[in-house]
Amino acid sequence: MELKGTIEDIIYKNEINGYMIATFDMESAMTTIVGYLPFIQKGDSLKIIGKFVTHPDYGEQFKVETFEKIMPETLDALEKYLSNGIVKGIGPATARKIIKKFGVSTVDILKANPEELTSIKGITDKKAKEISESFIENWDLWQIVGFLQKFGIGPQSAQTIYKKLGANAIQKIEEDPYILSELGVRVDFAQIDKMALDLGIERNNLNRIAAGIRHGLLLTTYNGHTCTLEANLITFVTNLLKVSEEDVLYAIKDLRSKEQIKLEEREEIATINGKTELQVQEWIYLMDCYKTELNIAMRIKGLEEADNIKKISHFDKELEKVEKNSKIKLSDKQKEAIKLINDNNVCIITGGPGTGKTTIIKSIIDIYKEKGKKVVLCAPTGRAAKRMTEATKEDAKTLHRLLEIGKVSEERPDPDLDVTPIDGDIVIIDEISMVDIFLMNYVVKALFKGTKLVLVGDTDQLPSVGPGCVLKDFIESKKVPYVKLNKIFRQAMQSKIIVNSHKVNEGINFLEDKDNDEKTKNSDCIFIEERNSNEIINKILNEYTLDKQIITPSKKGDLGTKNLNKIIQEKFNPLNVMKNEKKFGDIIFREGDKVMQTKNNYDIMWKRKTEINSGIFNGEMGIIEKIDDSMGEIKIRFDDNKVAFYSYQDLDQLEHSYAITVHKSQGSEFQVVIFPIYQAAPMLLTRNLLYTGMTRAKDKLIMIGNPYTIGFMINNEKIKQRNSGLKYKLENI
């Protein structure tokens, strides 16, 4: 339905995203409108398209899908617009005088002949010019919404684009539409490319091909790679843009000359036509990825080669003292790891659950604190930092909080970003397998030479979500000393979760062990056999309670997170007239829902008792306490008791977390885990995914599914190979 009218009054407006609730005067009637209306002010005339909806509390409203700002069609409406304060230099009295003097010619005077305004008492030449400039600026500002909507780009993106490009946004986009792909707005490349072609840009235009190359390289980072073979990139771009290889090669050369991309030639062993031989391979990077890898390698080398000024003498005696005071007997491997930390500025401690990593961390804390040294504990996520604090009884921070990283664009991380130096003698980072190249770069930049860096993690877990394979590259380069713990301690042997997860790592099918009792209710690791997906869902519903966590390999399918979250919500938090809800896309958020933050948001404010701060990070989970349509926001209380308010614009950062993927669960630990095992894409059914999922359970693990799929996952050792150059740089700098 299309309506025309004027904004009579603004009830609520979110200045960040443009979400608005307002009264709308259509001359013959008034109604309440809601929707994203960036740049709109009281008195503006609009043509709006949408539909009437009935809100349970506020009654009938018109929900705006799209809109067009139009010039007021009557002199009364024009006077109201000029009176609202949006045009600098014009108030109600001046607006009245202008309308009285110029009537229907007012708009032409304001745009083209502002000098005539000086005929009104009180308007000087300077003021007339300012009034005209302000009027034109606001005119340009609302034109961008209509301009972008012609190409399928909605008003939410329009506000972001205008803020980044300014008043000449339309001109800049017309000159180079691909500038939009550099802004981090939610517009996909195909949409931008179609706009460019519609605007008349030639298919072999250099800017178009350069944008396609950058887009291809950016996609590789989304898949965990830091670089790609030049030949593969050329093939991708020629197919994407339907241009010749010569055109792509020329654009690559141009981008290299502008230092936007980097070519790295490496001598590597490659298999060609069945023969293994040493070959020079040409790898292409986005410059930021190349600089990041290079900086990590150089700084790790600098740290390791610096004087070991934090080394503690008579270390064996200190170890004996720790054993005596803590009443523990360290294994030879644990002693080796602790001595490795003392003997080196940088080292790695790896091992699975129950192998004594926490005991090593505690021992290091005791030894170094006894000598007056400052130990800094940190982890990549809030949940992992919380676990570290609980295990050591010492304060642990997230890396983001420790480094005091401000807003960092995840689409365009800045390798040259200034970070806060870490004040500590020894820095211990847990869950290092989750750290990508960008975060690792920020860490090494923050360390002074002489500071000890201890990286603790599990090499058999899934790699980081972001690009790179930092832990793997460090170990395989043989440039960073490491110890791998492989003995399960007696106490941990009591847990079938730990025992069976280690069997999985060794390629042993724990379901085939004759003396295994995980099928009995006496075990902390239960397997319930069920081959039909509907029956698996029924079993999940029978086992599930709100204090349990479902983790699953995939987002898609009957047993993926999307479907499971919908089913669990319907049963455990169904439609209730006493609970507010908000539909966002295909998702309905309801008061009482479990939700998870899906990306780092450095801006969002939160409060915990008297503490006020900003930043909610990827993987943090909480409960929706209140949905307030009048304010256009949702109140969430997170697991660590901090409270944040999300505007409706930010709901794309949230998803239900009754069920989460194994990838999202990494670094977390839950008391009870329900883990459906079912047929899915082979790339998901891997040994390390099964192992990672199993080790998320602390007290009880309930696996439900097909025993054949368990066997397939245990035998599927294939880990998706990530293209990176960190190992090469560590070996060759």
XYZ file of C-alpha atoms in Angstrom:
733
model
C 0.000 0.000 0.000
C 1.229 3.508 -0.805
C 0.503 6.546 1.372
C 1.414 10.225 1.013
C 1.626 12.694 3.865
C 3.759 14.620 6.331
C 5.594 13.646 9.509
C 3.469 15.379 12.136
C 5.428 14.298 15.204
C 8.320 11.945 16.005
C 7.543 9.650 18.949
C 10.884 7.794 18.882
C 13.993 7.966 16.741
C 17.204 5.947 16.881
C 19.886 8.326 15.609
C 22.313 5.481 14.896
C 20.203 3.397 12.534
C 17.260 5.651 11.608
C 14.536 3.462 13.146
C 11.542 5.681 13.817
C 8.047 5.721 15.284
C 6.069 8.767 14.137
C 2.593 10.168 13.538
C 1.823 10.633 9.842
C -0.625 13.290 8.607
C -2.357 12.357 5.350
C -4.666 15.423 5.551
C -7.745 13.192 5.557
C -6.465 10.979 8.383
C -3.610 10.400 10.851
C -1.781 7.136 11.498
C 1.283 5.853 13.343
C 4.155 4.697 11.128
C 7.152 2.555 12.114
C 10.276 1.606 10.171
C 13.766 2.628 9.112
C 13.511 6.270 7.993
C 17.046 7.693 7.967
C 17.438 11.469 7.519
C 13.734 12.106 8.151
C 12.642 15.021 10.345
C 9.407 16.445 11.691
C 7.602 18.265 8.870
C 9.065 16.136 6.048
C 6.715 15.060 3.262
C 6.945 11.391 2.294
C 5.579 8.790 -0.048
C 5.701 5.554 1.955
C 5.119 1.962 0.855
C 4.296 -0.802 3.319
C 1.338 -2.360 5.112
C -0.862 -1.899 8.150
C -0.100 -4.234 11.062
C -1.684 -4.631 14.480
C 0.638 -4.434 17.473
C -0.604 -6.298 20.601
C 0.038 -3.234 22.801
C -0.044 -0.220 20.483
C -2.790 -1.189 18.050
C -2.800 -0.422 14.329
C 0.430 0.884 12.806
C 1.718 1.303 9.262
C 4.970 -0.633 8.817
C 7.174 1.171 6.279
C 9.097 -1.066 3.879
C 10.402 1.679 1.554
C 9.936 5.416 1.305
C 10.656 8.419 -0.845
C 11.090 11.910 0.528
C 9.164 14.368 -1.636
C 8.988 18.113 -1.776
C 6.003 19.376 0.255
C 3.038 19.685 -2.084
C 1.257 22.555 -0.316
C 2.554 25.869 0.998
C 1.410 24.935 4.511
C 3.434 21.712 4.342
C 6.454 23.578 2.944
C 6.255 26.138 5.754
C 6.082 23.330 8.317
C 9.162 21.693 6.754
C 11.178 24.929 6.773
C 10.106 25.608 10.364
C 11.396 22.329 11.797
C 14.979 23.562 12.218
C 16.586 21.215 9.691
C 17.548 24.114 7.389
C 20.130 26.270 9.153
C 19.149 29.919 9.545
C 15.398 29.383 9.219
C 13.045 29.319 12.198
C 9.214 29.487 12.279
C 9.096 33.290 11.871
C 11.553 33.362 8.961
C 9.827 30.399 7.301
C 6.513 32.265 7.454
C 8.087 35.352 5.838
C 9.743 33.308 3.047
C 6.520 31.473 2.158
C 4.530 34.733 2.225
C 7.075 36.481 -0.009
C 7.848 33.781 -2.591
C 4.905 31.347 -2.423
C 5.125 28.541 -4.999
C 8.549 29.825 -6.160
C 10.121 29.202 -2.713
C 11.961 25.977 -3.645
C 13.453 27.514 -6.798
C 14.612 30.555 -4.818
C 16.241 28.401 -2.131
C 18.033 26.189 -4.667
C 18.950 28.532 -7.501
C 18.483 32.181 -6.527
C 19.297 32.560 -2.823
C 20.351 36.199 -3.280
C 16.632 37.108 -3.507
C 16.229 36.018 0.135
C 18.045 39.240 1.141
C 14.851 41.150 0.368
C 13.513 39.757 3.638
C 14.496 41.821 6.665
C 17.212 40.149 8.733
C 18.643 37.950 5.948
C 22.121 39.090 4.885
C 24.040 37.892 1.824
C 26.028 35.525 4.046
C 22.920 34.165 5.731
C 21.134 33.696 2.394
C 24.054 31.638 1.132
C 24.085 29.509 4.317
C 20.316 28.901 4.044
C 20.660 27.805 0.410
C 23.629 25.503 1.124
C 21.805 23.885 4.050
C 18.642 23.375 1.977
C 20.598 21.815 -0.911
C 22.589 19.578 1.457
C 19.390 18.191 2.919
C 17.972 17.781 -0.558
C 21.049 15.752 -1.597
C 20.863 13.754 1.609
C 17.363 12.447 0.985
C 18.033 11.828 -2.709
C 20.570 9.110 -1.845
C 17.852 6.891 -0.386
C 15.858 6.974 -3.612
C 19.008 6.587 -5.725
C 20.148 3.449 -3.895
C 16.677 1.920 -3.752
C 16.612 1.900 -7.565
C 19.411 -0.655 -7.326
C 17.820 -2.715 -4.550
C 19.859 -1.196 -1.697
C 17.615 -0.406 1.279
C 17.481 2.629 3.587
C 19.442 0.901 6.382
C 22.515 0.666 4.145
C 21.818 4.164 2.778
C 22.415 5.784 6.159
C 25.777 4.007 6.588
C 26.815 4.890 3.046
C 25.925 8.556 3.487
C 27.835 8.777 6.773
C 30.954 7.365 5.123
C 30.776 9.193 1.788
C 29.169 12.492 2.763
C 26.918 14.872 0.850
C 28.418 14.015 -2.567
C 27.696 10.305 -2.067
C 25.641 9.913 -5.257
C 28.326 11.540 -7.390
C 31.045 9.386 -5.823
C 29.010 6.194 -6.349
C 28.234 7.104 -9.953
C 31.942 7.699 -10.594
C 32.949 4.408 -8.933
C 30.142 2.128 -7.670
C 32.755 -0.329 -6.388
C 33.570 2.136 -3.629
C 30.600 0.532 -1.839
C 32.508 -2.757 -1.511
C 35.188 -0.930 0.472
C 32.782 0.516 3.061
C 31.863 -2.668 4.945
C 28.128 -2.164 4.306
C 25.806 -5.153 3.934
C 25.624 -5.048 0.137
C 26.936 -8.049 -1.791
C 29.330 -7.745 -4.693
C 26.835 -8.981 -7.308
C 24.455 -6.163 -6.331
C 27.232 -3.571 -6.616
C 28.430 -5.004 -9.927
C 24.916 -4.928 -11.386
C 24.590 -1.291 -10.312
C 27.898 -0.467 -12.015
C 26.875 -2.122 -15.279
C 23.459 -0.417 -15.147
C 25.264 2.904 -14.742
C 27.160 2.191 -17.976
C 30.554 0.955 -16.757
C 32.275 -1.254 -19.353
C 32.819 -4.934 -18.540
C 36.601 -4.642 -18.901
C 36.840 -1.393 -16.935
C 40.015 -1.490 -14.811
C 38.210 -0.419 -11.625
C 35.642 -3.190 -12.129
C 38.273 -5.904 -12.544
C 40.320 -4.564 -9.615
C 37.196 -4.673 -7.451
C 36.570 -8.268 -8.562
C 40.139 -9.226 -7.584
C 39.805 -7.637 -4.146
C 36.422 -9.322 -3.731
C 37.919 -12.718 -4.609
C 40.758 -12.268 -2.133
C 38.326 -11.143 0.552
C 36.244 -14.289 -0.007
C 39.355 -16.417 0.574
C 39.769 -14.837 4.021
C 36.139 -15.705 4.848
C 37.113 -19.337 4.150
C 40.089 -19.173 6.505
C 42.811 -18.559 3.934
C 45.233 -15.644 3.991
C 46.212 -16.008 0.326
C 45.453 -17.910 -2.861
C 47.405 -19.137 -5.868
C 47.526 -16.487 -8.580
C 46.293 -18.965 -11.207
C 43.213 -19.807 -9.112
C 42.451 -16.124 -8.550
C 42.653 -15.400 -12.286
C 40.223 -18.248 -13.040
C 37.787 -17.034 -10.369
C 37.764 -13.421 -11.555
C 37.458 -14.264 -15.268
C 34.418 -16.446 -14.507
C 32.906 -13.910 -12.092
C 33.202 -10.881 -14.365
C 33.227 -12.596 -17.792
C 36.464 -10.877 -18.825
C 39.717 -12.115 -20.365
C 42.763 -13.440 -18.487
C 44.813 -10.621 -20.015
C 42.508 -8.039 -18.474
C 42.802 -9.720 -15.049
C 46.604 -9.958 -15.268
C 46.797 -6.257 -16.151
C 44.581 -5.382 -13.152
C 46.730 -7.547 -10.855
C 49.826 -5.693 -12.061
C 48.090 -2.362 -11.440
C 46.993 -3.340 -7.911
C 50.524 -4.542 -7.101
C 51.960 -1.210 -8.231
C 49.488 0.547 -5.904
C 50.508 -1.838 -3.068
C 46.927 -2.994 -2.552
C 47.858 -6.645 -3.113
C 51.100 -8.599 -2.734
C 52.641 -11.433 -4.742
C 54.785 -13.885 -2.753
C 56.903 -16.445 -4.604
C 57.695 -19.575 -2.592
C 59.693 -22.677 -3.392
C 57.370 -25.485 -2.348
C 56.921 -29.192 -2.946
C 54.028 -29.663 -5.368
C 52.489 -32.680 -7.087
C 52.245 -32.155 -10.859
C 50.798 -34.947 -13.046
C 51.416 -37.443 -10.278
C 55.053 -36.368 -9.786
C 56.309 -34.625 -6.654
C 58.818 -31.883 -7.331
C 60.072 -28.549 -6.015
C 58.314 -25.688 -7.713
C 58.027 -21.935 -7.395
C 54.420 -21.148 -6.457
C 52.965 -17.657 -6.806
C 50.640 -16.675 -3.963
C 48.490 -13.513 -3.967
C 47.511 -11.656 -0.786
C 45.476 -8.654 0.151
C 48.176 -6.329 1.436
C 46.724 -6.294 4.959
C 46.985 -10.096 5.210
C 50.559 -10.100 3.922
C 51.687 -7.335 6.284
C 49.974 -9.092 9.192
C 51.741 -12.413 8.614
C 55.086 -10.691 8.095
C 54.741 -8.652 11.271
C 53.856 -11.730 13.347
C 56.884 -13.625 12.036
C 59.285 -10.711 12.622
C 58.010 -9.964 16.120
C 58.002 -13.625 17.195
C 61.585 -13.866 16.006
C 62.434 -10.648 17.869
C 60.825 -11.887 21.086
C 62.549 -15.271 20.927
C 65.980 -13.788 20.192
C 65.765 -11.148 22.938
C 67.622 -11.700 26.209
C 65.763 -14.026 28.557
C 65.588 -11.385 31.292
C 62.595 -12.947 33.070
C 64.316 -16.314 33.520
C 64.284 -17.585 37.095
C 67.483 -19.147 38.430
C 67.609 -22.354 40.496
C 64.418 -23.360 38.763
C 64.452 -27.011 39.880
C 64.214 -25.885 43.519
C 61.286 -23.623 42.645
C 59.545 -26.564 40.998
C 60.047 -28.712 44.093
C 58.638 -25.930 46.248
C 55.524 -25.680 44.072
C 54.945 -29.430 44.242
C 55.307 -29.380 48.013
C 53.034 -26.365 48.570
C 50.311 -27.514 46.193
C 50.620 -31.169 47.203
C 50.765 -32.375 43.620
C 53.214 -34.592 41.768
C 54.088 -33.130 38.404
C 54.727 -35.568 35.571
C 57.996 -35.492 33.659
C 56.170 -33.987 30.675
C 54.647 -31.248 32.829
C 58.069 -30.437 34.283
C 59.470 -30.319 30.755
C 56.750 -27.840 29.757
C 57.330 -25.607 32.796
C 61.109 -25.595 32.215
C 60.499 -24.799 28.524
C 58.614 -21.682 29.617
C 61.498 -20.625 31.871
C 64.145 -21.273 29.207
C 62.403 -19.487 26.323
C 60.705 -16.161 25.699
C 58.069 -17.760 23.461
C 56.716 -21.300 23.712
C 53.638 -23.455 23.102
C 51.957 -25.977 25.401
C 49.434 -28.234 23.666
C 47.329 -31.164 24.777
C 43.798 -32.443 25.034
C 41.461 -32.397 28.050
C 42.760 -34.060 31.208
C 46.436 -33.850 30.189
C 47.408 -31.288 32.819
C 47.524 -27.950 30.973
C 45.736 -26.150 33.815
C 48.164 -27.577 36.403
C 51.057 -26.201 34.349
C 49.438 -22.752 34.211
C 48.816 -22.789 37.975
C 52.420 -23.834 38.653
C 53.794 -21.063 36.454
C 51.583 -18.528 38.237
C 52.837 -19.718 41.640
C 56.516 -19.680 40.637
C 56.527 -16.297 38.938
C 54.300 -14.533 41.475
C 56.559 -15.846 44.259
C 59.433 -14.034 42.530
C 57.441 -10.794 42.268
C 56.718 -11.202 38.575
C 53.430 -10.053 37.028
C 51.502 -12.836 35.278
C 48.834 -11.840 32.739
C 46.139 -14.390 31.841
C 43.941 -14.004 28.772
C 41.870 -15.852 26.183
C 40.224 -14.989 22.861
C 36.598 -15.141 24.109
C 34.684 -14.088 27.199
C 33.611 -17.650 27.955
C 37.175 -18.964 27.626
C 38.498 -16.181 29.883
C 35.819 -17.013 32.445
C 36.842 -20.694 32.400
C 40.472 -19.684 32.869
C 39.556 -17.548 35.896
C 37.548 -20.376 37.451
C 40.369 -22.900 36.913
C 43.230 -20.733 38.229
C 41.390 -18.478 40.724
C 43.219 -15.600 39.028
C 41.720 -12.813 36.917
C 41.751 -13.523 33.177
C 40.689 -11.047 30.488
C 39.633 -11.345 26.885
C 42.353 -10.329 24.442
C 40.146 -7.518 23.160
C 39.755 -6.073 26.640
C 43.433 -6.591 27.523
C 44.629 -4.850 24.366
C 41.924 -2.171 24.708
C 41.099 -2.615 21.071
C 38.620 0.015 19.974
C 36.324 -0.465 17.034
C 38.114 -2.701 14.542
C 36.341 -3.474 11.293
C 36.217 -7.234 10.952
C 35.848 -6.842 7.187
C 38.915 -4.591 7.021
C 41.249 -5.276 9.966
C 44.100 -2.781 10.193
C 47.525 -4.400 10.750
C 48.921 -0.982 11.690
C 46.354 -0.401 14.452
C 47.814 0.987 17.670
C 47.159 -1.301 20.637
C 47.736 -0.826 24.358
C 51.058 -2.396 25.452
C 50.660 -5.348 27.821
C 52.037 -4.642 31.270
C 53.321 -8.026 32.405
C 56.397 -10.189 32.808
C 54.737 -13.309 31.451
C 51.614 -13.461 29.278
C 49.672 -16.736 29.080
C 47.046 -17.075 26.337
C 44.643 -20.023 26.548
C 42.606 -21.487 23.649
C 45.237 -20.268 21.194
C 43.788 -22.463 18.415
C 40.934 -19.930 18.174
C 43.243 -16.975 17.473
C 43.485 -15.807 13.851
C 46.323 -13.840 12.258
C 44.798 -10.416 12.928
C 44.334 -10.970 16.654
C 47.762 -12.638 16.938
C 49.291 -9.608 15.259
C 47.721 -7.275 17.824
C 49.090 -9.489 20.627
C 52.701 -9.505 19.410
C 52.576 -5.757 18.761
C 51.581 -5.219 22.403
C 54.509 -7.173 23.875
C 57.783 -5.640 24.991
C 60.995 -7.497 24.193
C 61.841 -9.585 27.214
C 58.199 -10.371 28.043
C 57.516 -14.098 28.049
C 54.683 -15.354 25.840
C 53.097 -18.732 26.588
C 50.545 -20.077 24.110
C 48.294 -22.840 25.455
C 45.832 -24.802 23.357
C 44.746 -27.994 21.678
C 46.077 -28.634 18.179
C 43.347 -31.198 17.522
C 40.497 -28.717 17.853
C 38.933 -26.787 15.000
C 40.976 -23.869 13.619
C 40.089 -20.200 14.124
C 37.001 -18.709 12.478
C 39.120 -15.872 11.076
C 41.893 -16.380 8.502
C 45.116 -18.265 9.165
C 46.221 -21.303 11.145
C 48.479 -19.603 13.679
C 49.040 -22.490 16.104
C 49.654 -25.048 13.333
C 52.052 -22.722 11.483
C 54.001 -21.940 14.661
C 54.502 -25.628 15.440
C 55.262 -26.777 11.886
C 57.802 -24.003 11.360
C 59.885 -25.496 14.214
C 60.801 -21.911 15.109
C 58.686 -21.826 18.290
C 59.560 -24.370 21.028
C 56.613 -26.529 22.111
C 55.588 -29.473 24.269
C 52.668 -31.753 23.487
C 51.034 -33.361 26.522
C 49.603 -36.789 25.719
C 49.122 -38.530 29.076
C 45.630 -38.484 30.628
C 45.870 -38.128 34.406
C 44.238 -40.623 36.748
C 41.515 -38.242 37.913
C 40.599 -37.387 34.323
C 40.506 -41.107 33.487
C 37.320 -41.296 35.564
C 35.534 -39.239 32.892
C 34.318 -41.182 29.884
C 33.956 -37.847 28.084
C 37.718 -37.327 28.296
C 38.650 -40.967 27.686
C 36.385 -41.297 24.646
C 37.435 -37.958 23.145
C 41.063 -39.073 23.298
C 40.104 -42.357 21.633
C 38.485 -40.359 18.850
C 41.752 -38.461 18.413
C 43.637 -41.729 18.136
C 41.230 -43.035 15.500
C 39.567 -45.547 17.840
C 35.799 -46.027 17.643
C 34.760 -45.900 21.311
C 31.356 -47.428 20.449
C 33.085 -50.671 19.480
C 34.873 -51.066 22.839
C 33.380 -54.145 24.508
C 33.899 -52.797 28.011
C 32.598 -49.316 27.238
C 29.468 -48.337 29.146
C 28.496 -45.044 27.478
C 25.166 -46.593 26.475
C 24.255 -46.920 30.136
C 22.797 -44.182 32.272
C 25.683 -44.599 34.723
C 28.164 -42.963 32.362
C 28.847 -39.251 31.875
C 29.110 -40.023 28.136
C 25.921 -41.519 26.678
C 25.243 -42.550 23.096
C 21.591 -43.008 22.076
C 21.291 -44.816 18.757
C 18.742 -43.338 16.368
C 18.981 -43.200 12.581
C 15.863 -41.242 11.622
C 16.137 -37.437 11.831
C 12.578 -37.008 13.148
C 13.245 -39.546 15.884
C 16.557 -37.812 16.727
C 14.576 -34.575 17.147
C 12.085 -36.366 19.426
C 14.935 -37.754 21.522
C 16.491 -34.265 21.765
C 13.160 -32.851 22.948
C 12.934 -35.600 25.569
C 16.433 -34.896 26.879
C 16.469 -31.103 26.617
C 16.033 -28.661 29.471
C 16.912 -24.955 29.414
C 20.132 -25.530 31.405
C 21.490 -27.901 28.720
C 23.259 -26.881 25.523
C 22.633 -28.422 22.113
C 25.599 -28.335 19.746
C 25.369 -29.595 16.186
C 27.697 -29.794 13.163
C 25.691 -27.601 10.785
C 23.370 -24.606 10.493
C 21.297 -26.230 7.759
C 19.047 -29.267 7.546
C 16.533 -30.855 9.918
C 19.167 -31.139 12.642
C 20.948 -27.864 11.919
C 20.825 -24.911 14.289
C 18.144 -23.008 12.354
C 15.563 -25.775 12.505
C 16.467 -26.985 16.007
C 16.271 -23.453 17.426
C 12.819 -23.025 15.919
C 11.609 -26.370 17.315
C 13.086 -25.798 20.788
C 11.634 -22.276 20.930
C 8.170 -23.561 19.984
C 8.223 -26.110 22.806
C 10.135 -24.336 25.580
C 9.327 -20.668 24.888
C 6.144 -20.678 22.769
C 3.940 -17.790 21.657
C 2.534 -16.118 24.752
C 0.349 -12.999 24.912
C 2.275 -12.011 28.048
C 5.591 -11.998 26.154
C 6.608 -9.413 23.558
C 8.298 -10.595 20.399
C 10.046 -9.072 17.389
C 10.161 -10.619 13.917
C 13.445 -10.011 12.127
C 13.679 -11.647 8.717
C 12.694 -15.283 9.230
C 13.479 -15.210 12.959
C 11.095 -14.391 15.792
C 12.865 -13.117 18.910
C 10.752 -13.526 22.052
C 11.212 -12.510 25.668
C 12.847 -15.438 27.457
C 14.773 -16.648 24.378
C 18.388 -17.806 24.613
C 20.478 -15.816 22.138
C 24.086 -15.468 21.012
C 26.099 -12.539 19.651
C 27.492 -13.601 16.267
C 30.121 -10.913 15.598
C 32.308 -8.518 17.531
C 30.491 -5.265 18.301
C 32.864 -2.790 19.923
C 30.289 -0.001 20.190
C 27.359 -1.541 22.036
C 27.119 -0.288 25.620
C 26.522 -2.584 28.590
C 26.060 -2.242 32.320
C 26.836 -4.603 35.208
C 25.891 -3.196 38.612
C 27.873 0.070 38.754
C 30.223 -0.845 35.883
C 29.499 0.674 32.464
C 31.522 -0.304 29.411
C 31.217 -1.168 25.729
C 31.778 -4.221 23.574
C 29.890 -7.510 23.151
C 31.903 -10.155 21.350
C 31.304 -13.083 19.037
C 30.024 -16.137 20.960
C 28.685 -14.369 24.059
C 25.317 -15.783 25.123
C 22.400 -14.424 27.120
C 18.641 -14.252 27.668
C 16.203 -11.717 26.189
C 14.616 -10.001 29.191
C 12.530 -7.358 27.423
C 11.430 -6.348 23.932
C 10.302 -2.726 23.751
C 8.634 -1.676 20.486
C 8.149 1.888 21.678
C 11.941 2.247 21.986
C 12.751 -0.119 19.120
C 15.159 -2.140 21.257
C 15.758 -5.465 23.006
C 17.232 -5.898 26.491
C 19.579 -8.877 26.926
C 21.196 -10.162 30.105
C 24.382 -12.075 29.270
C 25.849 -15.057 31.128
C 28.326 -12.850 33.001
C 25.395 -10.700 34.214
C 26.055 -7.675 32.023
C 22.986 -6.058 30.464
C 22.925 -4.553 26.969
C 20.223 -2.906 24.854
C 20.116 -3.811 21.152
C 18.360 -1.575 18.648
C 16.254 -3.403 16.079
C 18.904 -2.478 13.505
C 21.440 -4.635 15.384
C 19.321 -7.803 15.426
C 21.301 -9.201 12.489
C 24.103 -9.715 15.037
C 21.970 -12.076 17.124
C 20.726 -15.617 16.662
C 18.988 -18.114 18.904
C 21.348 -20.263 20.957
C 19.230 -23.142 22.186
C 21.301 -24.947 19.558
C 24.679 -23.684 18.321
C 27.215 -25.065 15.873
C 30.315 -26.874 17.061
C 32.364 -24.012 15.596
C 30.487 -21.478 17.742
C 30.915 -23.657 20.843
C 34.708 -23.661 20.630
C 36.377 -22.162 23.684
C 33.236 -22.735 25.754
C 32.363 -25.409 28.272
C 28.850 -26.447 29.259
C 27.689 -28.595 32.164
C 25.539 -30.824 29.928
C 25.794 -31.073 26.141
C 23.341 -32.733 23.729
C 25.174 -33.551 20.507
C 23.140 -34.902 17.531
C 25.225 -36.995 15.128
C 23.718 -37.288 11.658
C 24.518 -37.443 7.971
C 25.743 -34.069 6.682
C 28.269 -32.651 4.230
C 31.503 -34.719 4.452
C 33.534 -31.545 5.031
C 31.662 -31.176 8.360
C 31.888 -34.814 9.407
C 35.521 -34.762 10.480
C 37.420 -36.224 13.389
C 38.408 -32.843 14.792
C 34.812 -31.586 14.678
C 33.602 -34.653 16.621
C 36.464 -34.242 19.090
C 35.802 -30.513 19.559
C 32.084 -31.117 20.121
C 32.633 -33.908 22.642
C 35.108 -31.867 24.686
C 32.617 -29.013 25.177
C 30.819 -31.093 27.845
C 31.989 -30.808 31.437
C 29.675 -33.089 33.443
C 27.608 -34.974 30.895
C 27.598 -35.623 27.150
C 24.519 -37.048 25.411
C 25.141 -38.039 21.787
C 22.101 -39.004 19.740
C 22.318 -40.394 16.234
C 23.734 -42.884 13.794
C 26.692 -45.064 14.905
C 27.785 -45.299 11.258
C 28.233 -41.503 11.174
C 30.342 -41.655 14.359
C 32.604 -44.211 12.651
C 32.783 -42.096 9.486
C 33.813 -38.999 11.459
C 36.484 -40.885 13.409
C 37.981 -42.201 10.164
C 37.740 -38.862 8.375
C 41.027 -37.217 9.322
C 40.769 -34.674 6.535
C 41.183 -31.192 7.919
C 40.413 -28.481 5.418
C 43.780 -27.221 4.247
C 44.202 -23.500 4.794
C 46.399 -21.468 2.511
C 48.713 -19.320 4.586
C 52.274 -18.069 4.502
C 53.076 -17.615 8.196
C 55.039 -20.872 8.407
C 57.033 -19.889 5.309
C 57.827 -16.461 6.727
C 58.865 -17.868 10.117
C 61.246 -20.223 8.327
C 62.731 -17.641 5.974
C 63.014 -14.247 7.679
